[in-house]
Amino acid sequence: EMMAKSIVFGQHAPLRAKMERNLLSQFQRLPGLPSSLVGLETVLDMDDTIEFEDVFNLEADAPVSRSMGPNFGLHEVMESR
């Protein structure tokens, strides 16, 4: 994929795509609010598919609880400072 991009668009294209993915994967909302990472899904072209989380985005229905994921609560963030 990266090789095809560099042939078609030039050598800067794969570097730019990698940089965009890295920046968008680090973007988070305020502590305590769930982050949807919509920008990353758009860049990875995953915004057209309907996943389990899109329909059943409740804590009780989630396969992995949000407390174990990358989003920590407000108290955990403030205590780590």
Coordinates of C-alpha atoms in Angstrom, one line a residue:
E1 CA 0.0 0.0 0.0
M2 CA 2.7 2.5 1.0
M3 CA 4.8 1.5 -2.1
A4 CA 1.9 2.1 -4.4
K5 CA 1.3 5.5 -2.8
S6 CA 4.9 6.5 -3.3
I7 CA 4.9 5.5 -6.9
V8 CA 1.6 7.3 -7.7
F9 CA 1.8 10.4 -5.5
G10 CA 5.5 10.8 -4.7
Q11 CA 7.6 9.9 -1.8
H12 CA 5.9 12.3 0.6
A13 CA 2.5 10.6 0.4
P14 CA 3.3 7.5 2.6
L15 CA 5.1 9.7 5.2
R16 CA 2.1 12.1 5.3
A17 CA -0.4 9.2 5.6
K18 CA 1.6 7.7 8.5
M19 CA 1.9 11.0 10.2
E20 CA -1.9 11.6 9.9
R21 CA -2.6 8.2 11.4
N22 CA -0.3 8.8 14.3
L23 CA -1.7 12.3 15.0
L24 CA -5.3 11.2 14.8
S25 CA -4.8 8.1 17.0
Q26 CA -3.5 10.4 19.8
F27 CA -6.4 12.7 19.7
Q28 CA -8.6 12.3 22.8
R29 CA -11.5 14.2 24.4
L30 CA -11.4 15.6 27.9
P31 CA -10.9 13.0 30.7
G32 CA -14.0 11.1 31.5
L33 CA -15.6 11.5 28.1
P34 CA -15.5 8.6 25.6
S35 CA -13.5 9.3 22.5
S36 CA -14.9 8.1 19.2
L37 CA -11.7 8.6 17.1
V38 CA -13.9 9.7 14.1
G39 CA -10.9 11.3 12.3
L40 CA -8.9 8.1 12.5
E41 CA -11.8 6.0 11.2
T42 CA -12.2 8.4 8.3
V43 CA -8.6 8.3 7.3
L44 CA -8.6 4.4 7.6
D45 CA -11.8 4.3 5.5
M46 CA -13.6 2.5 8.3
D47 CA -16.4 5.1 8.6
D48 CA -18.6 3.3 6.0
T49 CA -18.9 0.0 8.0
I50 CA -21.3 -0.6 10.9
E51 CA -19.6 -2.3 13.8
F52 CA -20.9 -3.7 17.0
E53 CA -19.9 -0.5 18.9
D54 CA -21.9 1.7 16.5
V55 CA -25.1 0.0 17.4
F56 CA -24.6 -1.1 21.0
N57 CA -22.4 1.5 22.4
L58 CA -23.4 0.9 26.0
E59 CA -21.0 -0.1 28.8
A60 CA -23.0 -3.2 29.5
D61 CA -22.9 -4.3 25.8
A62 CA -19.3 -3.5 25.1
P63 CA -17.0 -6.5 24.7
V64 CA -14.2 -4.6 26.6
S65 CA -15.1 -2.2 29.4
R66 CA -14.1 1.5 28.8
S67 CA -12.1 1.5 32.1
M68 CA -9.6 -0.9 30.6
G69 CA -9.3 1.1 27.3
P70 CA -7.3 4.2 26.4
N71 CA -9.9 6.5 28.0
F72 CA -9.5 6.9 31.7
G73 CA -11.9 8.7 34.1
L74 CA -11.4 12.2 35.4
H75 CA -10.2 11.0 38.8
E76 CA -7.5 8.6 37.4
V77 CA -6.1 11.4 35.2
M78 CA -5.9 13.9 38.0
E79 CA -4.4 11.4 40.4
S80 CA -1.6 10.5 37.9
R81 CA -0.6 14.2 37.9

